[in-house]
Amino acid sequence: MCVVCGCGTGAALAPNENGHGQGHGHGHEHGHDHDHGHVVVAPGGDLHYGAGAARVSVPGMSQARALRLEADVLGANRRLAADNRAHFAAHGVTAYNLVSSPGSGKTTLLCATIEHLLAHAPTLPLAVIEGDQQTSNDANRIRATGAAAIQVNTGKGCHLDAQMVSDAFSRLHLHAHAHAGAAAGAAGTQALLFIENVGNLVCPAMWDLGEAAKVAILSVTEGEDKPIKYPDLFAAARLMVLNKIDLLPHLDFDVPKCIEYARRVNPGIEVLLVSARTGQGLDAWVDWLLQPAE
Amino acid sequence: MHELSLAGGIVRLVEDAAQRERFSRVSRLRLEAGALAGVEVRALRFALEAITPGTCLDGATIDIDEPPGTAWCLHCACSVEIASRADPCPRCGGFQIQATGGTELRVLDLMVHDDQET
């Protein structure tokens, strides 16, 4: 009897049925019809993998083998993101991936930022990729400022991925503009691309889009402990923007505590305080956006 | 619910391997979801059950290893184990730590079958 599986060798197997003799020493190589019997021992003692019963056409039997993949599930997205990053660099485009919960004021901040940039750096090409599950409301708000915007609706999806950004970027005039001969390659930002991710503090943390940096936007109406409640997202961001600071006098939001929480999950995170509504802090924010890439 | 996207990525990886390595069915799939990978394992199982029928993963047993998160503590100058990116260093209680391991979702290996007719 086989001590591994308990089968009786004679019961399951007629002599020579599996193409090798019954004269084997009792290892576990006899070819009875379940999965562990896929290695065949030749009379000389050689091991033959892949020569099992299925190859000799016994109906209903299968050839089992172990396959080692060791593959990163996000690897395909990571490769596309690397392509995007190279594509952006070749066009002199600096891309920022804005992540936050719904209602933090991302679109209002973007509109204020674009107006500020149009006033102070009117020659700088700008574009926005807007991610939402549904509607083109946000892209319409951006276009009303005069900047180009393309809406990406993810349907049921909870985040943008690198393929969506690649598809959207190829449809933007920013892309065509650079192809038309606006010189790229010198140091510094020659065009800005804002990618407004789907409002969600969980999923966008994992998907690299090819951005220069993720920017986490947190409004002071949300509670100062968001960075430790959603640590993955704040750990992935280079900058945290505290938005709606004009409302601070009406709230119990503890700014130093919030910054301490953010630095717990990300010791290197930078922090800026802004109000998209009053314009407070916008100069520092725009300076940050235009700083040379590291 | 990004686990659905991740499950889709897993099925794609396995189906690509099926073409390359010429197998038709998987009886066992082993995954690794690190504690800091941002993956809810129950949700991932649910998503895989929902999308694998009709693929080569139909009916496969799915094992998910969950290695702990590891981080480098700048203060202690050593590697420590953490359960979340919001955790302090378990030795010194400080937050000067940088995640170093348990951050990935990976397909490790699979048991595959040819199921050939002839």
mmCIF file of C-alpha atoms in Angstrom:
data_model
loop_
_atom_site.group_PDB
_atom_site.id
_atom_site.type_symbol
_atom_site.label_atom_id
_atom_site.label_comp_id
_atom_site.label_asym_id
_atom_site.label_seq_id
_atom_site.Cartn_x
_atom_site.Cartn_y
_atom_site.Cartn_z
ATOM 1 C CA MET A 1 0.000 0.000 0.000
ATOM 2 C CA CYS A 2 1.154 3.482 -0.745
ATOM 3 C CA VAL A 3 1.947 5.219 2.543
ATOM 4 C CA VAL A 4 1.378 8.691 1.138
ATOM 5 C CA CYS A 5 -2.124 8.321 -0.191
ATOM 6 C CA GLY A 6 -3.250 4.988 1.205
ATOM 7 C CA CYS A 7 -4.181 3.501 -2.120
ATOM 8 C CA GLY A 8 -3.577 -0.178 -2.843
ATOM 9 C CA THR A 9 -1.231 -0.373 -5.823
ATOM 10 C CA GLY A 10 -2.974 -3.383 -7.291
ATOM 11 C CA ALA A 11 -6.496 -2.052 -6.921
ATOM 12 C CA ALA A 12 -6.094 1.103 -8.922
ATOM 13 C CA LEU A 13 -3.715 -0.061 -11.535
ATOM 14 C CA ALA A 14 -3.474 -2.890 -13.928
ATOM 15 C CA PRO A 15 0.126 -3.988 -14.579
ATOM 16 C CA ASN A 16 1.917 -1.839 -17.121
ATOM 17 C CA GLU A 17 -1.136 0.373 -17.647
ATOM 18 C CA ASN A 18 0.833 3.538 -17.169
ATOM 19 C CA GLY A 19 3.650 2.587 -19.459
ATOM 20 C CA HIS A 20 6.297 1.730 -16.933
ATOM 21 C CA GLY A 21 6.872 -1.584 -15.226
ATOM 22 C CA GLN A 22 5.710 -2.651 -11.804
ATOM 23 C CA GLY A 23 9.249 -3.421 -10.786
ATOM 24 C CA HIS A 24 9.876 0.023 -9.287
ATOM 25 C CA GLY A 25 11.013 0.424 -5.727
ATOM 26 C CA HIS A 26 8.186 1.879 -3.712
ATOM 27 C CA GLY A 27 8.836 5.538 -3.934
ATOM 28 C CA HIS A 28 5.836 7.557 -4.910
ATOM 29 C CA GLU A 29 6.296 7.246 -8.592
ATOM 30 C CA HIS A 30 3.706 4.661 -9.517
ATOM 31 C CA GLY A 31 1.324 6.209 -11.956
ATOM 32 C CA HIS A 32 -2.071 5.689 -10.398
ATOM 33 C CA ASP A 33 -4.608 8.163 -11.472
ATOM 34 C CA HIS A 34 -4.361 11.089 -9.167
ATOM 35 C CA ASP A 35 -2.311 14.185 -9.216
ATOM 36 C CA HIS A 36 0.837 13.378 -7.307
ATOM 37 C CA GLY A 37 1.877 10.620 -9.697
ATOM 38 C CA HIS A 38 3.217 12.750 -12.522
ATOM 39 C CA VAL A 39 6.872 11.927 -12.324
ATOM 40 C CA VAL A 40 7.895 8.739 -14.093
ATOM 41 C CA VAL A 41 10.945 6.748 -13.014
ATOM 42 C CA ALA A 42 12.685 4.976 -15.849
ATOM 43 C CA PRO A 43 14.213 1.508 -15.262
ATOM 44 C CA GLY A 44 17.670 3.089 -14.969
ATOM 45 C CA GLY A 45 16.459 5.406 -12.205
ATOM 46 C CA ASP A 46 16.125 8.561 -14.321
ATOM 47 C CA LEU A 47 13.223 10.880 -13.535
ATOM 48 C CA HIS A 48 10.983 11.907 -16.401
ATOM 49 C CA TYR A 49 8.693 14.824 -15.705
ATOM 50 C CA GLY A 50 6.024 15.533 -18.281
ATOM 51 C CA ALA A 51 5.768 11.940 -19.453
ATOM 52 C CA GLY A 52 2.806 10.988 -17.324
ATOM 53 C CA ALA A 53 -0.428 9.298 -18.132
ATOM 54 C CA ALA A 54 -2.135 12.233 -19.843
ATOM 55 C CA ARG A 55 0.488 12.234 -22.543
ATOM 56 C CA VAL A 56 -0.336 8.651 -23.346
ATOM 57 C CA SER A 57 -3.918 9.571 -23.946
ATOM 58 C CA VAL A 58 -5.875 8.156 -21.053
ATOM 59 C CA PRO A 59 -9.264 9.908 -21.242
ATOM 60 C CA GLY A 60 -10.159 12.182 -18.347
ATOM 61 C CA MET A 61 -6.688 12.288 -16.914
ATOM 62 C CA SER A 62 -4.580 15.333 -16.661
ATOM 63 C CA GLN A 63 -0.951 16.228 -16.522
ATOM 64 C CA ALA A 64 -0.311 18.321 -13.419
ATOM 65 C CA ARG A 65 2.753 20.425 -12.836
ATOM 66 C CA ALA A 66 3.748 23.241 -10.560
ATOM 67 C CA LEU A 67 4.517 26.585 -12.109
ATOM 68 C CA ARG A 68 6.359 29.353 -10.326
ATOM 69 C CA LEU A 69 5.365 32.870 -11.400
ATOM 70 C CA GLU A 70 6.524 35.243 -8.627
ATOM 71 C CA ALA A 71 4.746 38.046 -10.449
ATOM 72 C CA ASP A 72 3.661 41.415 -9.064
ATOM 73 C CA VAL A 73 -0.088 41.797 -9.670
ATOM 74 C CA LEU A 74 0.363 45.538 -10.227
ATOM 75 C CA GLY A 75 3.349 44.949 -12.520
ATOM 76 C CA ALA A 76 1.440 45.647 -15.731
ATOM 77 C CA ASN A 77 0.168 48.968 -14.345
ATOM 78 C CA ARG A 78 3.657 49.810 -13.111
ATOM 79 C CA ARG A 79 5.127 49.258 -16.587
ATOM 80 C CA LEU A 80 2.461 51.460 -18.180
ATOM 81 C CA ALA A 81 3.093 54.117 -15.530
ATOM 82 C CA ALA A 82 6.809 54.037 -16.353
ATOM 83 C CA ASP A 83 5.901 54.541 -20.035
ATOM 84 C CA ASN A 84 3.686 57.497 -19.069
ATOM 85 C CA ARG A 85 6.486 58.970 -16.969
ATOM 86 C CA ALA A 86 8.915 58.742 -19.885
ATOM 87 C CA HIS A 87 6.277 60.161 -22.239
ATOM 88 C CA PHE A 88 5.623 63.126 -19.908
ATOM 89 C CA ALA A 89 9.349 63.788 -19.532
ATOM 90 C CA ALA A 90 9.847 63.709 -23.308
ATOM 91 C CA HIS A 91 7.159 66.378 -23.649
ATOM 92 C CA GLY A 92 8.432 68.539 -20.792
ATOM 93 C CA VAL A 93 5.235 67.845 -18.865
ATOM 94 C CA THR A 94 5.169 67.673 -15.079
ATOM 95 C CA ALA A 95 2.183 65.625 -13.909
ATOM 96 C CA TYR A 96 0.626 65.687 -10.449
ATOM 97 C CA ASN A 97 -1.828 63.092 -9.207
ATOM 98 C CA LEU A 98 -4.318 64.780 -6.854
ATOM 99 C CA VAL A 99 -5.879 62.353 -4.405
ATOM 100 C CA SER A 100 -8.437 62.995 -1.692
ATOM 101 C CA SER A 101 -11.839 62.034 -0.401
ATOM 102 C CA PRO A 102 -14.906 63.344 -2.268
ATOM 103 C CA GLY A 103 -15.734 66.895 -1.260
ATOM 104 C CA SER A 104 -12.257 68.005 -0.166
ATOM 105 C CA GLY A 105 -12.379 70.785 -2.735
ATOM 106 C CA LYS A 106 -10.030 69.342 -5.371
ATOM 107 C CA THR A 107 -11.865 70.824 -8.328
ATOM 108 C CA THR A 108 -12.351 74.215 -6.650
ATOM 109 C CA LEU A 109 -8.641 74.256 -5.773
ATOM 110 C CA LEU A 110 -7.760 73.339 -9.360
ATOM 111 C CA CYS A 111 -9.950 76.105 -10.781
ATOM 112 C CA ALA A 112 -8.351 78.652 -8.425
ATOM 113 C CA THR A 113 -4.881 77.299 -9.256
ATOM 114 C CA ILE A 114 -5.486 77.566 -12.999
ATOM 115 C CA GLU A 115 -6.770 81.138 -12.691
ATOM 116 C CA HIS A 116 -3.703 82.007 -10.620
ATOM 117 C CA LEU A 117 -1.376 80.406 -13.177
ATOM 118 C CA LEU A 118 -3.130 82.049 -16.133
ATOM 119 C CA ALA A 119 -2.618 85.424 -14.425
ATOM 120 C CA HIS A 120 1.010 84.860 -13.400
ATOM 121 C CA ALA A 121 2.380 82.493 -16.036
ATOM 122 C CA PRO A 122 0.075 82.929 -19.050
ATOM 123 C CA THR A 123 2.395 81.104 -21.447
ATOM 124 C CA LEU A 124 2.563 77.908 -19.403
ATOM 125 C CA PRO A 125 0.540 75.156 -21.114
ATOM 126 C CA LEU A 126 -1.910 73.495 -18.718
ATOM 127 C CA ALA A 127 -4.276 70.593 -18.885
ATOM 128 C CA VAL A 128 -6.403 68.527 -16.541
ATOM 129 C CA ILE A 129 -7.473 64.901 -16.578
ATOM 130 C CA GLU A 130 -10.617 64.568 -14.461
ATOM 131 C CA GLY A 131 -11.446 61.215 -12.944
ATOM 132 C CA ASP A 132 -14.920 60.462 -11.634
ATOM 133 C CA GLN A 133 -17.280 57.533 -11.747
ATOM 134 C CA GLN A 134 -19.876 59.505 -13.696
ATOM 135 C CA THR A 135 -20.764 62.913 -15.223
ATOM 136 C CA SER A 136 -18.618 65.515 -16.943
ATOM 137 C CA ASN A 137 -19.410 68.190 -14.356
ATOM 138 C CA ASP A 138 -15.828 68.584 -13.181
ATOM 139 C CA ALA A 139 -14.292 68.757 -16.654
ATOM 140 C CA ASN A 140 -16.899 71.397 -17.533
ATOM 141 C CA ARG A 141 -15.908 73.440 -14.474
ATOM 142 C CA ILE A 142 -12.235 73.258 -15.515
ATOM 143 C CA ARG A 143 -12.979 74.185 -19.138
ATOM 144 C CA ALA A 144 -14.857 77.252 -17.884
ATOM 145 C CA THR A 145 -11.484 78.572 -16.610
ATOM 146 C CA GLY A 146 -10.032 78.316 -20.112
ATOM 147 C CA ALA A 147 -7.812 75.285 -19.481
ATOM 148 C CA ALA A 148 -8.121 72.080 -21.467
ATOM 149 C CA ALA A 149 -9.721 69.202 -19.641
ATOM 150 C CA ILE A 150 -10.655 65.655 -20.457
ATOM 151 C CA GLN A 151 -13.083 63.667 -18.361
ATOM 152 C CA VAL A 152 -12.374 60.010 -17.609
ATOM 153 C CA ASN A 153 -15.410 58.244 -16.209
ATOM 154 C CA THR A 154 -14.446 54.980 -14.583
ATOM 155 C CA GLY A 155 -17.997 53.591 -14.366
ATOM 156 C CA LYS A 156 -17.817 51.327 -11.352
ATOM 157 C CA GLY A 157 -14.073 51.833 -10.933
ATOM 158 C CA CYS A 158 -12.772 53.424 -7.750
ATOM 159 C CA HIS A 159 -9.499 54.828 -9.115
ATOM 160 C CA LEU A 160 -7.704 55.864 -12.289
ATOM 161 C CA ASP A 161 -5.070 53.509 -13.689
ATOM 162 C CA ALA A 162 -2.059 54.116 -15.913
ATOM 163 C CA GLN A 163 -3.837 52.953 -19.087
ATOM 164 C CA MET A 164 -6.680 55.461 -18.586
ATOM 165 C CA VAL A 165 -4.163 58.277 -18.113
ATOM 166 C CA SER A 166 -2.223 57.201 -21.181
ATOM 167 C CA ASP A 167 -5.397 57.186 -23.297
ATOM 168 C CA ALA A 168 -6.506 60.558 -21.924
ATOM 169 C CA PHE A 169 -3.095 62.211 -22.359
ATOM 170 C CA SER A 170 -2.897 61.211 -26.015
ATOM 171 C CA ARG A 171 -6.169 63.111 -26.601
ATOM 172 C CA LEU A 172 -5.019 66.341 -24.962
ATOM 173 C CA HIS A 173 -3.746 69.354 -26.836
ATOM 174 C CA LEU A 174 -0.865 69.417 -24.350
ATOM 175 C CA HIS A 175 0.374 66.311 -26.102
ATOM 176 C CA ALA A 176 -0.145 67.751 -29.592
ATOM 177 C CA HIS A 177 1.365 71.064 -28.479
ATOM 178 C CA ALA A 178 4.585 69.380 -27.458
ATOM 179 C CA HIS A 179 4.626 67.364 -30.685
ATOM 180 C CA ALA A 180 4.175 70.589 -32.646
ATOM 181 C CA GLY A 181 7.617 71.668 -31.598
ATOM 182 C CA ALA A 182 7.448 73.370 -28.224
ATOM 183 C CA ALA A 183 10.967 72.573 -27.097
ATOM 184 C CA ALA A 184 11.146 69.960 -24.426
ATOM 185 C CA GLY A 185 14.154 68.622 -22.665
ATOM 186 C CA ALA A 186 15.529 71.644 -20.837
ATOM 187 C CA ALA A 187 15.356 71.755 -17.057
ATOM 188 C CA GLY A 188 12.174 72.881 -15.337
ATOM 189 C CA THR A 189 8.499 72.597 -15.913
ATOM 190 C CA GLN A 190 7.335 73.549 -19.397
ATOM 191 C CA ALA A 191 3.805 72.297 -19.059
ATOM 192 C CA LEU A 192 1.618 71.161 -16.185
ATOM 193 C CA LEU A 193 -0.752 68.233 -16.189
ATOM 194 C CA PHE A 194 -3.106 67.821 -13.253
ATOM 195 C CA ILE A 195 -4.672 64.420 -12.812
ATOM 196 C CA GLU A 196 -7.640 64.679 -10.475
ATOM 197 C CA ASN A 197 -8.182 61.148 -9.241
ATOM 198 C CA VAL A 198 -11.523 59.643 -8.238
ATOM 199 C CA GLY A 199 -12.466 60.907 -4.777
ATOM 200 C CA ASN A 200 -11.337 58.024 -2.580
ATOM 201 C CA LEU A 201 -8.778 57.809 0.222
ATOM 202 C CA VAL A 202 -8.059 54.105 -0.244
ATOM 203 C CA CYS A 203 -7.600 52.723 -3.751
ATOM 204 C CA PRO A 204 -5.706 55.485 -5.625
ATOM 205 C CA ALA A 205 -2.752 54.974 -3.266
ATOM 206 C CA MET A 206 -1.829 51.745 -5.042
ATOM 207 C CA TRP A 207 -1.970 52.792 -8.684
ATOM 208 C CA ASP A 208 1.019 54.630 -10.086
ATOM 209 C CA LEU A 209 -0.103 56.784 -13.012
ATOM 210 C CA GLY A 210 3.338 58.035 -14.023
ATOM 211 C CA GLU A 211 3.009 61.246 -12.014
ATOM 212 C CA ALA A 212 5.922 63.293 -10.650
ATOM 213 C CA ALA A 213 4.199 63.223 -7.256
ATOM 214 C CA LYS A 214 0.953 62.385 -5.552
ATOM 215 C CA VAL A 215 -0.614 65.306 -3.708
ATOM 216 C CA ALA A 216 -3.060 64.462 -0.922
ATOM 217 C CA ILE A 217 -5.681 67.134 -0.392
ATOM 218 C CA LEU A 218 -7.398 67.157 2.971
ATOM 219 C CA SER A 219 -10.008 69.742 3.891
ATOM 220 C CA VAL A 220 -10.184 70.968 7.456
ATOM 221 C CA THR A 221 -13.856 70.018 7.622
ATOM 222 C CA GLU A 222 -12.862 66.335 7.540
ATOM 223 C CA GLY A 223 -11.120 65.737 10.862
ATOM 224 C CA GLU A 224 -7.404 65.824 11.637
ATOM 225 C CA ASP A 225 -7.006 62.067 12.054
ATOM 226 C CA LYS A 226 -7.567 61.195 8.368
ATOM 227 C CA PRO A 227 -3.822 60.574 7.806
ATOM 228 C CA ILE A 228 -3.756 57.765 10.383
ATOM 229 C CA LYS A 229 -7.166 56.420 9.362
ATOM 230 C CA TYR A 230 -6.017 56.114 5.729
ATOM 231 C CA PRO A 231 -2.245 55.742 6.139
ATOM 232 C CA ASP A 232 -1.481 54.141 2.756
ATOM 233 C CA LEU A 233 -2.612 57.178 0.816
ATOM 234 C CA PHE A 234 -0.746 59.704 2.963
ATOM 235 C CA ALA A 235 2.332 57.460 2.909
ATOM 236 C CA ALA A 236 2.254 57.572 -0.911
ATOM 237 C CA ALA A 237 1.951 61.387 -1.169
ATOM 238 C CA ARG A 238 4.844 63.828 -1.346
ATOM 239 C CA LEU A 239 2.694 66.802 -0.298
ATOM 240 C CA MET A 240 -0.391 67.224 1.876
ATOM 241 C CA VAL A 241 -2.482 70.295 1.121
ATOM 242 C CA LEU A 242 -4.772 71.356 3.940
ATOM 243 C CA ASN A 243 -7.626 73.063 2.132
ATOM 244 C CA LYS A 244 -10.525 75.308 3.266
ATOM 245 C CA ILE A 245 -8.409 76.940 5.991
ATOM 246 C CA ASP A 246 -10.697 79.982 5.832
ATOM 247 C CA LEU A 247 -13.145 77.817 7.820
ATOM 248 C CA LEU A 248 -10.688 77.113 10.675
ATOM 249 C CA PRO A 249 -12.199 79.759 13.015
ATOM 250 C CA HIS A 250 -15.496 77.854 12.890
ATOM 251 C CA LEU A 251 -14.060 74.391 13.497
ATOM 252 C CA ASP A 252 -12.181 72.413 16.148
ATOM 253 C CA PHE A 253 -9.655 71.157 13.591
ATOM 254 C CA ASP A 254 -6.195 70.846 15.207
ATOM 255 C CA VAL A 255 -3.677 71.753 12.465
ATOM 256 C CA PRO A 256 -0.461 70.787 14.355
ATOM 257 C CA LYS A 257 -2.042 67.470 15.364
ATOM 258 C CA CYS A 258 -2.996 66.750 11.757
ATOM 259 C CA ILE A 259 0.545 67.471 10.571
ATOM 260 C CA GLU A 260 1.927 65.242 13.324
ATOM 261 C CA TYR A 261 -0.378 62.426 12.205
ATOM 262 C CA ALA A 262 0.676 62.864 8.574
ATOM 263 C CA ARG A 263 4.368 62.708 9.558
ATOM 264 C CA ARG A 264 3.719 59.529 11.540
ATOM 265 C CA VAL A 265 2.791 57.694 8.379
ATOM 266 C CA ASN A 266 5.181 59.645 6.152
ATOM 267 C CA PRO A 267 8.083 61.366 7.938
ATOM 268 C CA GLY A 268 9.103 63.221 4.766
ATOM 269 C CA ILE A 269 5.711 64.604 3.728
ATOM 270 C CA GLU A 270 5.551 68.326 2.952
ATOM 271 C CA VAL A 271 2.544 70.368 4.099
ATOM 272 C CA LEU A 272 0.881 73.497 2.716
ATOM 273 C CA LEU A 273 -2.145 75.362 4.080
ATOM 274 C CA VAL A 274 -4.450 76.914 1.495
ATOM 275 C CA SER A 275 -7.894 78.261 0.941
ATOM 276 C CA ALA A 276 -9.042 77.897 -2.641
ATOM 277 C CA ARG A 277 -11.932 80.219 -1.811
ATOM 278 C CA THR A 278 -9.966 83.198 -0.411
ATOM 279 C CA GLY A 279 -6.692 82.553 -2.251
ATOM 280 C CA GLN A 280 -4.725 82.256 0.995
ATOM 281 C CA GLY A 281 -1.638 80.086 0.506
ATOM 282 C CA LEU A 282 -2.063 79.850 -3.275
ATOM 283 C CA ASP A 283 1.286 81.549 -3.998
ATOM 284 C CA ALA A 284 3.190 78.926 -2.017
ATOM 285 C CA TRP A 285 1.167 76.136 -3.649
ATOM 286 C CA VAL A 286 1.892 77.408 -7.153
ATOM 287 C CA ASP A 287 5.586 77.818 -6.290
ATOM 288 C CA TRP A 288 5.591 74.207 -5.130
ATOM 289 C CA LEU A 289 3.990 73.074 -8.395
ATOM 290 C CA LEU A 290 6.575 74.910 -10.485
ATOM 291 C CA GLN A 291 9.638 73.801 -8.546
ATOM 292 C CA PRO A 292 12.109 71.857 -10.660
ATOM 293 C CA ALA A 293 11.544 68.121 -10.551
ATOM 294 C CA GLU A 294 13.851 66.203 -8.232
ATOM 295 C CA MET B 1 -13.292 47.948 -3.807
ATOM 296 C CA HIS B 2 -10.006 47.956 -5.742
ATOM 297 C CA GLU B 3 -9.753 44.234 -4.971
ATOM 298 C CA LEU B 4 -11.884 43.639 -8.076
ATOM 299 C CA SER B 5 -9.245 45.342 -10.239
ATOM 300 C CA LEU B 6 -6.552 43.337 -8.477
ATOM 301 C CA ALA B 7 -8.468 40.091 -9.038
ATOM 302 C CA GLY B 8 -8.680 41.046 -12.721
ATOM 303 C CA GLY B 9 -4.911 41.564 -12.730
ATOM 304 C CA ILE B 10 -4.398 38.133 -11.193
ATOM 305 C CA VAL B 11 -6.629 36.429 -13.786
ATOM 306 C CA ARG B 12 -4.786 38.256 -16.573
ATOM 307 C CA LEU B 13 -1.393 37.172 -15.236
ATOM 308 C CA VAL B 14 -2.543 33.550 -15.030
ATOM 309 C CA GLU B 15 -4.213 33.551 -18.454
ATOM 310 C CA ASP B 16 -1.055 35.024 -19.999
ATOM 311 C CA ALA B 17 0.947 32.264 -18.330
ATOM 312 C CA ALA B 18 -1.547 29.681 -19.652
ATOM 313 C CA GLN B 19 -0.862 30.782 -23.225
ATOM 314 C CA ARG B 20 2.873 30.922 -22.723
ATOM 315 C CA GLU B 21 3.201 27.680 -20.775
ATOM 316 C CA ARG B 22 0.377 25.805 -22.524
ATOM 317 C CA PHE B 23 -1.909 24.724 -19.732
ATOM 318 C CA SER B 24 -5.685 24.764 -19.645
ATOM 319 C CA ARG B 25 -6.636 24.538 -16.004
ATOM 320 C CA VAL B 26 -5.330 25.599 -12.607
ATOM 321 C CA SER B 27 -6.166 23.475 -9.570
ATOM 322 C CA ARG B 28 -4.312 25.539 -7.011
ATOM 323 C CA LEU B 29 -3.152 29.138 -6.935
ATOM 324 C CA ARG B 30 -0.923 30.610 -4.259
ATOM 325 C CA LEU B 31 -0.878 34.368 -3.698
ATOM 326 C CA GLU B 32 1.005 36.614 -1.327
ATOM 327 C CA ALA B 33 -0.755 39.680 0.083
ATOM 328 C CA GLY B 34 1.573 41.579 2.407
ATOM 329 C CA ALA B 35 0.095 43.312 5.450
ATOM 330 C CA LEU B 36 1.088 46.696 3.955
ATOM 331 C CA ALA B 37 -0.055 45.930 0.393
ATOM 332 C CA GLY B 38 -3.391 47.690 0.896
ATOM 333 C CA VAL B 39 -5.327 44.523 0.106
ATOM 334 C CA GLU B 40 -8.339 43.299 2.057
ATOM 335 C CA VAL B 41 -7.925 39.537 1.719
ATOM 336 C CA ARG B 42 -11.615 38.703 2.240
ATOM 337 C CA ALA B 43 -12.613 41.171 -0.446
ATOM 338 C CA LEU B 44 -9.966 39.741 -2.776
ATOM 339 C CA ARG B 45 -11.307 36.201 -2.282
ATOM 340 C CA PHE B 46 -14.827 37.426 -2.939
ATOM 341 C CA ALA B 47 -13.704 39.190 -6.107
ATOM 342 C CA LEU B 48 -11.804 36.121 -7.354
ATOM 343 C CA GLU B 49 -14.833 33.904 -6.763
ATOM 344 C CA ALA B 50 -16.908 36.356 -8.766
ATOM 345 C CA ILE B 51 -14.667 36.596 -11.821
ATOM 346 C CA THR B 52 -12.894 33.238 -12.202
ATOM 347 C CA PRO B 53 -15.817 31.128 -13.575
ATOM 348 C CA GLY B 54 -15.162 30.513 -17.246
ATOM 349 C CA THR B 55 -11.426 31.160 -16.902
ATOM 350 C CA CYS B 56 -8.659 28.626 -16.377
ATOM 351 C CA LEU B 57 -8.922 29.442 -12.659
ATOM 352 C CA ASP B 58 -12.478 28.092 -12.464
ATOM 353 C CA GLY B 59 -12.703 25.838 -9.399
ATOM 354 C CA ALA B 60 -9.095 26.402 -8.305
ATOM 355 C CA THR B 61 -8.185 26.318 -4.628
ATOM 356 C CA ILE B 62 -6.763 29.702 -3.706
ATOM 357 C CA ASP B 63 -4.239 30.003 -0.891
ATOM 358 C CA ILE B 64 -3.275 33.477 0.238
ATOM 359 C CA ASP B 65 -0.110 33.943 2.293
ATOM 360 C CA GLU B 66 -0.164 37.065 4.432
ATOM 361 C CA PRO B 67 3.397 37.983 5.373
ATOM 362 C CA PRO B 68 3.706 40.694 8.042
ATOM 363 C CA GLY B 69 4.757 44.234 7.213
ATOM 364 C CA THR B 70 8.345 45.121 7.915
ATOM 365 C CA ALA B 71 9.909 48.531 8.293
ATOM 366 C CA TRP B 72 13.288 50.073 8.916
ATOM 367 C CA CYS B 73 13.408 52.191 12.069
ATOM 368 C CA LEU B 74 15.870 55.064 11.639
ATOM 369 C CA HIS B 75 16.122 55.526 15.388
ATOM 370 C CA CYS B 76 16.755 51.876 16.289
ATOM 371 C CA ALA B 77 18.682 51.258 13.047
ATOM 372 C CA CYS B 78 17.074 47.873 12.639
ATOM 373 C CA SER B 79 14.204 46.136 10.865
ATOM 374 C CA VAL B 80 10.934 45.829 12.810
ATOM 375 C CA GLU B 81 7.535 44.277 12.208
ATOM 376 C CA ILE B 82 4.462 46.501 11.824
ATOM 377 C CA ALA B 83 0.810 45.758 11.027
ATOM 378 C CA SER B 84 -0.029 49.127 9.433
ATOM 379 C CA ARG B 85 1.764 52.182 8.076
ATOM 380 C CA ALA B 86 0.239 54.132 10.964
ATOM 381 C CA ASP B 87 1.969 51.948 13.571
ATOM 382 C CA PRO B 88 4.911 53.166 15.641
ATOM 383 C CA CYS B 89 8.177 51.236 15.940
ATOM 384 C CA PRO B 90 7.433 48.418 18.426
ATOM 385 C CA ARG B 91 10.875 48.917 20.017
ATOM 386 C CA CYS B 92 11.176 52.673 20.551
ATOM 387 C CA GLY B 93 7.585 53.858 19.953
ATOM 388 C CA GLY B 94 8.791 56.398 17.386
ATOM 389 C CA PHE B 95 7.436 57.046 13.908
ATOM 390 C CA GLN B 96 10.716 57.482 12.031
ATOM 391 C CA ILE B 97 10.095 54.252 10.157
ATOM 392 C CA GLN B 98 10.036 53.357 6.493
ATOM 393 C CA ALA B 99 8.084 50.363 5.179
ATOM 394 C CA THR B 100 10.425 47.850 3.544
ATOM 395 C CA GLY B 101 8.520 44.565 3.204
ATOM 396 C CA GLY B 102 5.050 43.074 3.034
ATOM 397 C CA THR B 103 4.058 45.819 0.615
ATOM 398 C CA GLU B 104 3.268 43.704 -2.426
ATOM 399 C CA LEU B 105 0.491 41.597 -3.849
ATOM 400 C CA ARG B 106 2.073 38.786 -5.864
ATOM 401 C CA VAL B 107 1.168 35.582 -7.640
ATOM 402 C CA LEU B 108 3.636 33.057 -6.233
ATOM 403 C CA ASP B 109 2.942 29.721 -7.927
ATOM 404 C CA LEU B 110 0.228 27.501 -9.281
ATOM 405 C CA MET B 111 -0.539 23.858 -9.940
ATOM 406 C CA VAL B 112 -1.519 23.559 -13.573
ATOM 407 C CA HIS B 113 -3.039 20.836 -15.734
ATOM 408 C CA ASP B 114 -2.892 20.243 -19.449
ATOM 409 C CA ASP B 115 -6.197 18.344 -19.798
ATOM 410 C CA GLN B 116 -5.390 17.335 -23.353
ATOM 411 C CA GLU B 117 -7.834 15.250 -25.334
ATOM 412 C CA THR B 118 -5.194 13.354 -27.226
#
